[in-house]
Tab-separated table of C-alpha atoms in Angstrom:
chain	number	residue	atom	x	y	z
A	1319	UNK	CA	23.214	0.550	-25.782
A	1320	UNK	CA	19.429	0.118	-25.788
A	1321	UNK	CA	17.970	0.539	-22.282
A	1322	UNK	CA	16.025	-2.722	-22.447
A	1323	UNK	CA	19.176	-4.647	-23.349
A	1324	UNK	CA	21.213	-2.933	-20.644
A	1325	UNK	CA	19.153	-4.239	-17.724
A	1326	UNK	CA	19.553	-7.825	-18.941
A	1327	UNK	CA	23.340	-7.653	-18.876
A	1328	UNK	CA	24.847	-10.128	-16.451
A	1329	UNK	CA	26.586	-7.480	-14.335
A	1330	UNK	CA	23.427	-5.361	-14.069
A	1331	UNK	CA	21.336	-8.345	-12.977
A	1332	UNK	CA	24.016	-9.304	-10.443
A	1333	UNK	CA	24.083	-5.761	-9.076
A	1334	UNK	CA	20.281	-5.548	-8.833
A	1335	UNK	CA	20.078	-8.962	-7.154
A	1336	UNK	CA	21.875	-7.460	-4.174
A	1337	UNK	CA	18.876	-5.169	-3.688
A	1338	UNK	CA	16.699	-8.283	-3.914
A	1339	UNK	CA	18.882	-9.934	-1.252
A	1340	UNK	CA	19.063	-7.178	1.328
A	1341	UNK	CA	15.323	-6.466	1.230
A	1342	UNK	CA	14.773	-10.078	2.279
A	1343	UNK	CA	16.691	-9.119	5.418
A	1344	UNK	CA	14.932	-5.800	5.974
A	1345	UNK	CA	11.446	-7.236	5.525
A	1346	UNK	CA	11.824	-10.447	7.517
A	1347	UNK	CA	14.074	-9.206	10.322
A	1348	UNK	CA	13.324	-5.498	10.729
A	1349	UNK	CA	9.620	-5.515	9.851
A	1350	UNK	CA	8.002	-8.923	10.235
A	1351	UNK	CA	9.580	-11.181	12.807
A	1352	UNK	CA	12.272	-9.884	15.166
A	1353	UNK	CA	10.199	-7.246	16.980
A	1354	UNK	CA	7.221	-9.611	17.238
A	1355	UNK	CA	9.401	-12.395	18.597
A	1356	UNK	CA	10.987	-10.082	21.154
A	1357	UNK	CA	7.801	-8.305	22.282
A	1358	UNK	CA	4.990	-10.829	21.728
A	1359	UNK	CA	6.716	-14.188	22.178
A	1360	UNK	CA	9.341	-13.325	24.801
A	1361	UNK	CA	7.378	-10.582	26.547
A	1362	UNK	CA	10.038	-7.857	26.507
A	1363	UNK	CA	9.001	-4.209	26.306
A	1364	UNK	CA	8.978	-2.478	22.915
A	1365	UNK	CA	11.622	-0.084	24.233
A	1366	UNK	CA	14.231	-2.861	24.061
A	1367	UNK	CA	13.725	-3.134	20.309
A	1368	UNK	CA	13.562	0.657	20.025
A	1369	UNK	CA	16.916	1.117	21.735
A	1370	UNK	CA	18.667	-1.582	19.704
A	1371	UNK	CA	17.298	-0.336	16.383
A	1372	UNK	CA	17.781	3.371	17.118
A	1373	UNK	CA	21.317	2.738	18.377
A	1374	UNK	CA	22.271	0.918	15.190
A	1375	UNK	CA	20.786	3.680	13.013
A	1376	UNK	CA	22.545	6.383	15.015
A	1377	UNK	CA	25.854	4.559	14.584
A	1378	UNK	CA	25.187	4.200	10.852
A	1379	UNK	CA	24.385	7.911	10.555
A	1380	UNK	CA	27.524	8.917	12.459
A	1381	UNK	CA	29.794	6.698	10.378
A	1382	UNK	CA	28.077	7.273	7.024
A	1383	UNK	CA	30.410	10.124	5.951
A	1384	UNK	CA	33.424	7.931	6.733
A	1385	UNK	CA	31.923	5.033	4.783
A	1386	UNK	CA	31.193	7.395	1.915
A	1387	UNK	CA	34.817	8.501	1.942
A	1388	UNK	CA	36.036	4.898	1.849
A	1389	UNK	CA	33.696	4.257	-1.060
A	1390	UNK	CA	34.667	7.333	-3.084
A	1391	UNK	CA	38.375	7.483	-2.250
A	1392	UNK	CA	39.779	3.966	-2.542
A	1393	UNK	CA	43.430	5.057	-2.925
A	1394	UNK	CA	43.385	4.053	-6.555
A	1395	UNK	CA	42.180	0.514	-5.895
A	1396	UNK	CA	38.919	-1.334	-6.392
A	1397	UNK	CA	37.630	-1.328	-2.844
A	1398	UNK	CA	33.848	-0.930	-3.002
A	1399	UNK	CA	33.288	-4.657	-3.546
A	1400	UNK	CA	35.812	-5.397	-0.810
A	1401	UNK	CA	33.933	-3.290	1.740
A	1402	UNK	CA	30.553	-4.515	0.502
A	1403	UNK	CA	31.677	-8.089	1.143
A	1404	UNK	CA	32.784	-7.213	4.675
A	1405	UNK	CA	29.490	-5.502	5.515
A	1406	UNK	CA	27.392	-8.226	3.906
A	1407	UNK	CA	29.197	-10.934	5.858
A	1408	UNK	CA	28.822	-8.820	8.995
A	1409	UNK	CA	25.052	-8.631	8.531
A	1410	UNK	CA	24.637	-12.302	7.600
A	1411	UNK	CA	26.829	-13.609	10.432
A	1412	UNK	CA	25.161	-11.317	12.979
A	1413	UNK	CA	21.721	-12.664	12.025
A	1414	UNK	CA	22.994	-16.239	12.091
A	1415	UNK	CA	24.562	-15.502	15.479
A	1416	UNK	CA	21.405	-14.319	17.220
A	1417	UNK	CA	19.384	-17.026	15.444
A	1418	UNK	CA	21.480	-19.699	17.153
A	1419	UNK	CA	21.505	-18.157	20.630
A	1420	UNK	CA	19.022	-19.189	23.345
A	1421	UNK	CA	16.445	-16.526	24.322
A	1422	UNK	CA	18.031	-16.320	27.771
A	1423	UNK	CA	20.998	-14.476	26.201
A	1424	UNK	CA	18.793	-11.541	25.235
A	1425	UNK	CA	21.484	-8.906	25.819
A	1426	UNK	CA	23.837	-10.492	23.291
A	1427	UNK	CA	20.933	-11.131	20.915
A	1428	UNK	CA	20.053	-7.419	20.916
A	1429	UNK	CA	23.692	-6.462	20.326
A	1430	UNK	CA	23.927	-8.840	17.370
A	1431	UNK	CA	20.619	-7.564	16.013
A	1432	UNK	CA	21.889	-3.976	16.222
A	1433	UNK	CA	25.124	-5.000	14.495
A	1434	UNK	CA	23.202	-6.774	11.739
A	1435	UNK	CA	21.229	-3.604	11.004
A	1436	UNK	CA	24.359	-1.449	11.120
A	1437	UNK	CA	26.137	-3.730	8.645
A	1438	UNK	CA	23.030	-3.819	6.446
A	1439	UNK	CA	22.822	-0.013	6.376
A	1440	UNK	CA	26.561	0.360	5.806
A	1441	UNK	CA	26.494	-2.111	2.936
A	1442	UNK	CA	23.903	0.009	1.141
A	1443	UNK	CA	26.466	2.841	0.857
A	1444	UNK	CA	28.879	0.648	-1.114
A	1445	UNK	CA	26.109	-1.030	-3.104
A	1446	UNK	CA	24.762	2.338	-4.264
A	1447	UNK	CA	28.265	3.476	-5.184
A	1448	UNK	CA	28.673	0.412	-7.439
A	1449	UNK	CA	25.866	1.695	-9.663
A	1450	UNK	CA	28.499	3.691	-11.551
A	1451	UNK	CA	30.305	0.431	-12.349
A	1452	UNK	CA	27.327	-1.152	-14.112
A	1453	UNK	CA	25.597	1.852	-15.691
A	1454	UNK	CA	26.464	4.695	-18.036
A	1455	UNK	CA	25.148	8.241	-17.490
A	1456	UNK	CA	22.530	7.767	-20.199
A	1457	UNK	CA	20.988	4.655	-18.597
A	1458	UNK	CA	21.666	5.121	-14.885
A	1459	UNK	CA	17.961	5.812	-14.231
A	1460	UNK	CA	16.860	2.577	-15.902
A	1461	UNK	CA	19.448	0.496	-14.064
A	1462	UNK	CA	18.666	2.140	-10.724
A	1463	UNK	CA	14.942	1.609	-11.290
A	1464	UNK	CA	15.592	-2.036	-12.103
A	1465	UNK	CA	17.357	-2.394	-8.753
A	1466	UNK	CA	14.450	-0.751	-6.926
A	1467	UNK	CA	11.984	-3.077	-8.678
A	1468	UNK	CA	13.998	-6.146	-7.687
A	1469	UNK	CA	14.175	-4.763	-4.152
A	1470	UNK	CA	10.402	-4.671	-3.861
A	1471	UNK	CA	10.275	-8.132	-5.436
A	1472	UNK	CA	12.780	-9.384	-2.869
A	1473	UNK	CA	10.537	-8.178	-0.048
A	1474	UNK	CA	7.612	-10.218	-1.354
A	1475	UNK	CA	9.596	-13.304	-2.371
A	1476	UNK	CA	11.486	-13.223	0.929
A	1477	UNK	CA	8.250	-13.313	2.913
A	1478	UNK	CA	6.992	-16.275	0.895
A	1479	UNK	CA	10.284	-18.194	1.130
A	1480	UNK	CA	10.537	-17.812	4.897
A	1481	UNK	CA	6.869	-18.350	5.805
A	1482	UNK	CA	7.013	-22.210	5.756
A	1483	UNK	CA	9.797	-22.141	8.353
A	1484	UNK	CA	7.533	-20.108	10.641
A	1485	UNK	CA	4.152	-21.804	10.150
A	1486	UNK	CA	5.096	-25.196	8.693
A	1487	UNK	CA	2.965	-24.483	5.615
A	1488	UNK	CA	2.457	-21.916	2.877
A	1489	UNK	CA	-0.872	-20.159	3.427
A	1490	UNK	CA	-2.441	-23.452	4.510
A	1491	UNK	CA	-0.729	-25.581	1.861
A	1492	UNK	CA	1.301	-28.304	3.549
A	1493	UNK	CA	4.998	-28.285	2.577
A	1494	UNK	CA	6.927	-31.572	3.021
A	1495	UNK	CA	9.698	-31.613	5.637
A	1496	UNK	CA	8.627	-28.279	7.185
A	1497	UNK	CA	7.402	-27.933	10.762
A	1498	UNK	CA	6.124	-24.797	12.460
A	1499	UNK	CA	9.081	-23.160	14.203
A	1500	UNK	CA	7.520	-19.835	15.157
A	1501	UNK	CA	8.918	-16.365	14.491
A	1502	UNK	CA	12.458	-17.261	15.576
A	1503	UNK	CA	12.616	-19.895	12.836
A	1504	UNK	CA	12.649	-17.060	10.270
A	1505	UNK	CA	16.057	-15.753	11.312
A	1506	UNK	CA	18.468	-18.392	10.026
A	1507	UNK	CA	16.749	-18.871	6.610
A	1508	UNK	CA	16.747	-15.098	6.164
A	1509	UNK	CA	20.498	-15.009	6.739
A	1510	UNK	CA	20.899	-17.830	4.220
A	1511	UNK	CA	18.783	-16.163	1.530
A	1512	UNK	CA	20.544	-12.836	2.084
A	1513	UNK	CA	23.895	-14.536	1.562
A	1514	UNK	CA	22.723	-16.646	-1.390
A	1515	UNK	CA	21.289	-13.825	-3.492
A	1516	UNK	CA	24.228	-11.545	-2.656
A	1517	UNK	CA	26.777	-13.888	-4.235
A	1518	UNK	CA	26.384	-12.806	-7.911
A	1519	UNK	CA	27.487	-9.211	-7.300
A	1520	UNK	CA	30.893	-10.383	-6.108
A	1521	UNK	CA	31.492	-12.541	-9.179
A	1522	UNK	CA	29.952	-10.619	-12.053
A	1523	UNK	CA	30.327	-6.915	-11.230
A	1524	UNK	CA	33.637	-5.433	-12.317
A	1525	UNK	CA	34.362	-2.353	-10.277
A	1526	UNK	CA	35.720	0.569	-12.236
A	1527	UNK	CA	39.023	1.926	-11.035
A	1528	UNK	CA	38.923	5.366	-9.449
A	1529	UNK	CA	42.064	7.453	-9.328
A	1530	UNK	CA	43.203	8.433	-5.860
A	1531	UNK	CA	43.030	12.170	-5.085
A	1532	UNK	CA	46.407	13.897	-5.411
A	1533	UNK	CA	47.632	16.981	-3.558
A	1534	UNK	CA	49.479	19.810	-5.280
A	1535	UNK	CA	52.809	18.385	-4.084
A	1536	UNK	CA	52.045	15.031	-5.704
A	1537	UNK	CA	51.208	13.157	-2.474
A	1538	UNK	CA	47.898	11.500	-1.678
A	1539	UNK	CA	45.982	12.487	1.479
A	1540	UNK	CA	45.869	10.012	4.336
A	1541	UNK	CA	42.674	8.200	5.246
A	1542	UNK	CA	42.500	10.244	8.463
A	1543	UNK	CA	42.701	13.513	6.536
A	1544	UNK	CA	40.165	12.289	4.001
A	1545	UNK	CA	37.672	11.249	6.661
A	1546	UNK	CA	38.111	14.540	8.515
A	1547	UNK	CA	37.369	16.354	5.272
A	1548	UNK	CA	34.273	14.184	4.743
A	1549	UNK	CA	32.796	15.304	8.074
A	1550	UNK	CA	33.767	18.916	7.368
A	1551	UNK	CA	31.936	18.626	4.042
A	1552	UNK	CA	28.754	17.592	5.864
A	1553	UNK	CA	28.873	20.705	8.017
A	1554	UNK	CA	29.587	22.872	4.971
A	1555	UNK	CA	26.626	21.294	3.182
A	1556	UNK	CA	24.334	22.090	6.117
A	1557	UNK	CA	25.564	25.698	6.150
A	1558	UNK	CA	25.158	25.904	2.366
A	1559	UNK	CA	21.447	25.098	2.584
A	1560	UNK	CA	20.887	28.573	4.069
A	1561	UNK	CA	21.578	30.076	0.635
A	1562	UNK	CA	18.659	28.277	-0.998
A	1563	UNK	CA	15.164	29.209	0.248
A	1564	UNK	CA	13.216	26.336	1.725
A	1565	UNK	CA	15.919	23.699	1.384
A	1566	UNK	CA	16.847	23.365	5.058
A	1567	UNK	CA	13.177	23.646	6.040
A	1568	UNK	CA	12.347	20.782	3.667
A	1569	UNK	CA	15.157	18.601	5.041
A	1570	UNK	CA	13.985	19.193	8.620
A	1571	UNK	CA	10.352	18.478	7.712
A	1572	UNK	CA	11.370	15.360	5.816
A	1573	UNK	CA	13.249	14.192	8.915
A	1574	UNK	CA	9.930	14.120	10.790
A	1575	UNK	CA	8.165	12.382	7.885
A	1576	UNK	CA	10.835	9.722	7.474
A	1577	UNK	CA	11.144	9.183	11.230
A	1578	UNK	CA	7.447	8.433	11.617
A	1579	UNK	CA	7.352	6.224	8.514
A	1580	UNK	CA	10.407	4.206	9.579
A	1581	UNK	CA	8.738	3.583	12.941
A	1582	UNK	CA	5.518	2.407	11.308
A	1583	UNK	CA	7.527	-0.016	9.164
A	1584	UNK	CA	9.419	-1.638	12.035
A	1585	UNK	CA	6.523	-1.822	14.517
A	1586	UNK	CA	3.555	-2.566	12.250
A	1587	UNK	CA	3.927	-6.333	12.719
A	1588	UNK	CA	3.691	-5.916	16.497
A	1589	UNK	CA	0.709	-3.585	16.079
A	1590	UNK	CA	-1.169	-5.973	13.785
A	1591	UNK	CA	-0.736	-8.826	16.260
A	1592	UNK	CA	-1.223	-6.927	19.512
A	1593	UNK	CA	-4.101	-4.657	18.452
A	1594	UNK	CA	-5.707	-6.381	15.448
A	1595	UNK	CA	-4.990	-9.980	16.588
A	1596	UNK	CA	-3.694	-10.973	13.140
A	1597	UNK	CA	-2.173	-14.415	12.656
A	1598	UNK	CA	1.070	-15.013	10.773
A	1599	UNK	CA	-0.578	-15.852	7.431
A	1600	UNK	CA	-2.880	-12.826	7.496
A	1601	UNK	CA	-0.056	-10.547	8.574
A	1602	UNK	CA	2.154	-11.794	5.745
A	1603	UNK	CA	-0.610	-11.232	3.182
A	1604	UNK	CA	-1.180	-7.746	4.619
A	1605	UNK	CA	2.512	-6.920	4.203
A	1606	UNK	CA	2.625	-8.393	0.690
A	1607	UNK	CA	-0.368	-6.309	-0.416
A	1608	UNK	CA	1.090	-3.152	1.144
A	1609	UNK	CA	4.484	-3.768	-0.495
A	1610	UNK	CA	2.979	-4.356	-3.937
A	1611	UNK	CA	0.906	-1.183	-3.547
A	1612	UNK	CA	4.048	0.746	-2.557
A	1613	UNK	CA	5.710	-0.474	-5.741
A	1614	UNK	CA	2.698	0.370	-7.908
A	1615	UNK	CA	2.016	3.676	-6.179
A	1616	UNK	CA	5.490	5.146	-6.637
A	1617	UNK	CA	5.147	5.640	-10.381
A	1618	UNK	CA	1.755	7.420	-10.624
A	1619	UNK	CA	2.537	9.687	-7.675
A	1620	UNK	CA	5.929	10.443	-9.216
A	1621	UNK	CA	4.149	11.344	-12.465
A	1622	UNK	CA	1.755	13.509	-10.471
A	1623	UNK	CA	4.774	15.443	-9.195
A	1624	UNK	CA	5.749	16.043	-12.842
A	1625	UNK	CA	2.360	17.593	-13.627
A	1626	UNK	CA	1.797	19.538	-10.415
A	1627	UNK	CA	4.152	21.290	-7.969
A	1628	UNK	CA	5.919	18.552	-5.935
A	1629	UNK	CA	5.293	20.525	-2.753
A	1630	UNK	CA	1.516	20.234	-3.185
A	1631	UNK	CA	1.733	16.544	-4.000
A	1632	UNK	CA	3.954	15.776	-1.000
A	1633	UNK	CA	1.741	17.887	1.265
A	1634	UNK	CA	-1.264	15.816	0.207
A	1635	UNK	CA	0.630	12.546	0.700
A	1636	UNK	CA	1.736	13.460	4.230
A	1637	UNK	CA	-1.749	14.699	5.099
A	1638	UNK	CA	-3.016	11.317	3.904
A	1639	UNK	CA	-0.490	9.623	6.195
A	1640	UNK	CA	-1.730	11.604	9.192
A	1641	UNK	CA	-5.359	10.707	8.475
A	1642	UNK	CA	-4.498	7.016	8.005
A	1643	UNK	CA	-2.515	6.886	11.265
A	1644	UNK	CA	-5.398	8.470	13.176
A	1645	UNK	CA	-7.790	5.921	11.663
A	1646	UNK	CA	-5.371	3.127	12.638
A	1647	UNK	CA	-5.305	4.412	16.207
A	1648	UNK	CA	-9.083	4.411	16.657
A	1649	UNK	CA	-10.113	1.547	14.378
A	1650	UNK	CA	-11.143	-1.866	15.703
A	1651	UNK	CA	-12.715	-3.223	12.499
A	1652	UNK	CA	-10.539	-5.770	10.635
A	1653	UNK	CA	-12.194	-4.927	7.297
A	1654	UNK	CA	-11.238	-1.242	7.613
A	1655	UNK	CA	-7.686	-2.193	8.583
A	1656	UNK	CA	-7.402	-4.325	5.433
A	1657	UNK	CA	-8.742	-1.430	3.366
A	1658	UNK	CA	-6.201	0.986	4.836
A	1659	UNK	CA	-3.207	-1.305	4.229
A	1660	UNK	CA	-3.012	-0.784	0.440
A	1661	UNK	CA	-3.424	2.974	0.910
A	1662	UNK	CA	-0.483	2.971	3.327
A	1663	UNK	CA	1.561	1.159	0.682
A	1664	UNK	CA	0.721	3.736	-1.992
A	1665	UNK	CA	1.518	6.621	0.358
A	1666	UNK	CA	4.772	4.950	1.404
A	1667	UNK	CA	6.003	4.752	-2.172
A	1668	UNK	CA	4.727	8.274	-2.777
A	1669	UNK	CA	6.820	9.931	-0.060
A	1670	UNK	CA	10.007	8.529	-1.568
A	1671	UNK	CA	8.965	9.144	-5.178
A	1672	UNK	CA	7.964	12.789	-4.655
A	1673	UNK	CA	10.583	13.824	-2.089
A	1674	UNK	CA	13.443	13.501	-4.576
A	1675	UNK	CA	11.909	15.735	-7.286
A	1676	UNK	CA	11.147	18.378	-4.654
A	1677	UNK	CA	14.747	18.288	-3.439
A	1678	UNK	CA	15.906	18.702	-7.040
A	1679	UNK	CA	13.584	21.686	-7.441
A	1680	UNK	CA	14.942	23.378	-4.314
A	1681	UNK	CA	18.618	22.674	-5.072
A	1682	UNK	CA	20.863	24.294	-7.684
A	1683	UNK	CA	21.978	21.795	-10.378
A	1684	UNK	CA	25.648	22.081	-9.433
A	1685	UNK	CA	24.884	21.102	-5.811
A	1686	UNK	CA	22.520	18.172	-6.405
A	1687	UNK	CA	25.038	15.482	-5.460
A	1688	UNK	CA	26.011	17.319	-2.281
A	1689	UNK	CA	22.438	17.843	-1.099
A	1690	UNK	CA	21.296	14.354	-2.053
A	1691	UNK	CA	24.111	13.080	0.172
A	1692	UNK	CA	22.774	15.237	2.993
A	1693	UNK	CA	19.256	13.962	2.229
A	1694	UNK	CA	20.484	10.369	2.505
A	1695	UNK	CA	22.307	11.061	5.778
A	1696	UNK	CA	19.180	12.713	7.179
A	1697	UNK	CA	17.197	9.604	6.256
A	1698	UNK	CA	19.520	7.425	8.338
A	1699	UNK	CA	19.378	9.804	11.298
A	1700	UNK	CA	15.591	9.983	10.965
A	1701	UNK	CA	15.145	6.397	12.095
A	1702	UNK	CA	16.287	7.217	15.639
A	1703	UNK	CA	13.709	9.476	17.297
A	1704	UNK	CA	10.526	7.750	16.133
A	1705	UNK	CA	11.370	4.269	17.446
A	1706	UNK	CA	12.406	5.773	20.785
A	1707	UNK	CA	9.155	7.756	20.944
A	1708	UNK	CA	7.144	4.601	20.191
A	1709	UNK	CA	9.002	2.582	22.818
A	1710	UNK	CA	8.617	5.315	25.438
A	1711	UNK	CA	4.870	5.778	24.820
A	1712	UNK	CA	4.168	2.035	24.957
A	1713	UNK	CA	6.286	1.693	28.105
A	1714	UNK	CA	4.745	4.653	29.955
A	1715	UNK	CA	1.146	3.767	29.101
A	1716	UNK	CA	1.373	0.033	29.711
A	1717	UNK	CA	-1.417	-1.104	32.083
A	1718	UNK	CA	1.026	-1.766	34.905
A	1719	UNK	CA	2.525	1.766	34.779
A	1720	UNK	CA	1.051	4.733	36.642
A	1721	UNK	CA	0.211	6.700	33.478
A	1722	UNK	CA	-1.350	3.598	31.968
A	1723	UNK	CA	-3.472	2.914	35.041
A	1724	UNK	CA	-4.729	6.501	35.094
A	1725	UNK	CA	-5.599	6.389	31.375
A	1726	UNK	CA	-7.375	3.038	31.729
A	1727	UNK	CA	-9.424	4.304	34.690
A	1728	UNK	CA	-10.355	7.557	32.958
A	1729	UNK	CA	-11.446	5.761	29.794
A	1730	UNK	CA	-13.104	2.868	31.637
A	1731	UNK	CA	-11.314	0.228	29.550
A	1732	UNK	CA	-11.522	-3.520	30.014
A	1733	UNK	CA	-8.390	-5.691	30.283
A	1734	UNK	CA	-8.107	-6.372	26.538
A	1735	UNK	CA	-8.530	-2.717	25.573
A	1736	UNK	CA	-6.023	-1.720	28.259
A	1737	UNK	CA	-3.338	-3.827	26.543
A	1738	UNK	CA	-4.127	-2.200	23.185
A	1739	UNK	CA	-4.219	1.371	24.519
A	1740	UNK	CA	-0.444	2.084	24.590
A	1741	UNK	CA	-0.136	0.949	20.966
A	1742	UNK	CA	-2.995	3.162	19.864
A	1743	UNK	CA	-1.343	6.089	21.646
A	1744	UNK	CA	1.989	5.225	20.011
A	1745	UNK	CA	0.352	5.402	16.574
A	1746	UNK	CA	-1.174	8.769	17.516
A	1747	UNK	CA	2.264	10.011	18.593
A	1748	UNK	CA	3.558	9.221	15.094
A	1749	UNK	CA	0.636	11.121	13.568
A	1750	UNK	CA	1.607	14.056	15.791
A	1751	UNK	CA	5.215	13.752	14.625
A	1752	UNK	CA	4.123	13.941	10.993
A	1753	UNK	CA	1.876	16.902	11.826
A	1754	UNK	CA	4.889	18.747	13.251
A	1755	UNK	CA	6.771	18.000	10.049
A	1756	UNK	CA	3.842	19.238	7.968
A	1757	UNK	CA	3.695	22.461	10.008
A	1758	UNK	CA	7.367	23.080	9.215
A	1759	UNK	CA	6.901	22.016	5.601
A	1760	UNK	CA	4.047	24.430	4.868
A	1761	UNK	CA	6.468	27.364	4.431
A	1762	UNK	CA	8.689	25.595	1.910
A	1763	UNK	CA	8.424	27.794	-1.199
A	1764	UNK	CA	6.418	26.421	-4.079
A	1765	UNK	CA	8.385	26.844	-7.275
A	1766	UNK	CA	6.793	26.932	-10.686
A	1767	UNK	CA	7.250	23.904	-12.898
A	1768	UNK	CA	9.711	24.555	-15.707
């Protein structure tokens, strides 16, 4: 079937709309509003958000092999949609739960937030696995790309849809029946939009039946045996990387890259408000521009990796990240911050667009699926260390802490600059993290383009 006709099939649109739906959650909850509400509005330390987020990502990373087993070995039944429904409801209900709780119940709110992120991450495993139910081998790239495009679109549309609940208007345009509810007012609508745009996948996608694995004696392995094998496979995959020069080194370096980037994504809203004094409208526009640039930047940088060795391209992208983060840390000019935002977006899309071709270049064709699974697992685990590093730096160098007082005295900072200092140091710590990754990455072998 013609590729252009394929993406307009009802089941393909329904599948891709799930990507649209869950990016509404990731943008509005993880990036824009929850951390700002917790840190800026309620006055809690960044480390509280760091611990909740990192804990949920660690749990997702630990359970990912088991979830992958459940997705790939459904005992002959059609279970991916079943599990996707459970995880989607878990995420939606968790968000709705903490949206309805009073701020005084902060412990329970953080638990529900962590659960919402865990369910969101777990749902992605089953959503990705359903790609095989809506695409054929010859058009899987087009269908997958369509989902990615709708995901970026969902980020932008989600910000616009939720903004009136927060500010009572849409970029200054009065909207009837809306009143300004602040950051917390974004939570419940986000849960609603996530649920609403998820519905089509459960009605229009027909999951393909997968035969259950059969032992030599004709029996099927138990779930316990299957899950044990899934974790054993992860360890075997890690050991197998030793056979292929540069592969393990690349995965370790990418862990540092992804860790720093994930931290930038979840704390940038706090940084823009605390350091750059951005209002909600300006911050939303900044995120929209950066997201659009990430979408537009992925393709040309991906093409660049087709023309030149992917290692060189990725090295340049990460070096660009380090320079941008250093400029963020020292910059106080709003105009420069606005100029850097689109560049961050382009570099963000570039890391993801170029990392995959490099992994393919370093991996043997018969092991691509195995090592991409390891790559995906590493990405989940990568979002643990960076947030904890950010939270620790901001906590230790806060003006009321000993290290913060010493730094403020040495630098001769006024009260306003003293509040901004820990965030500037946190950004520098992420630049250092990426520099460590780049140091490791430099010895990844550069293979000739075929």
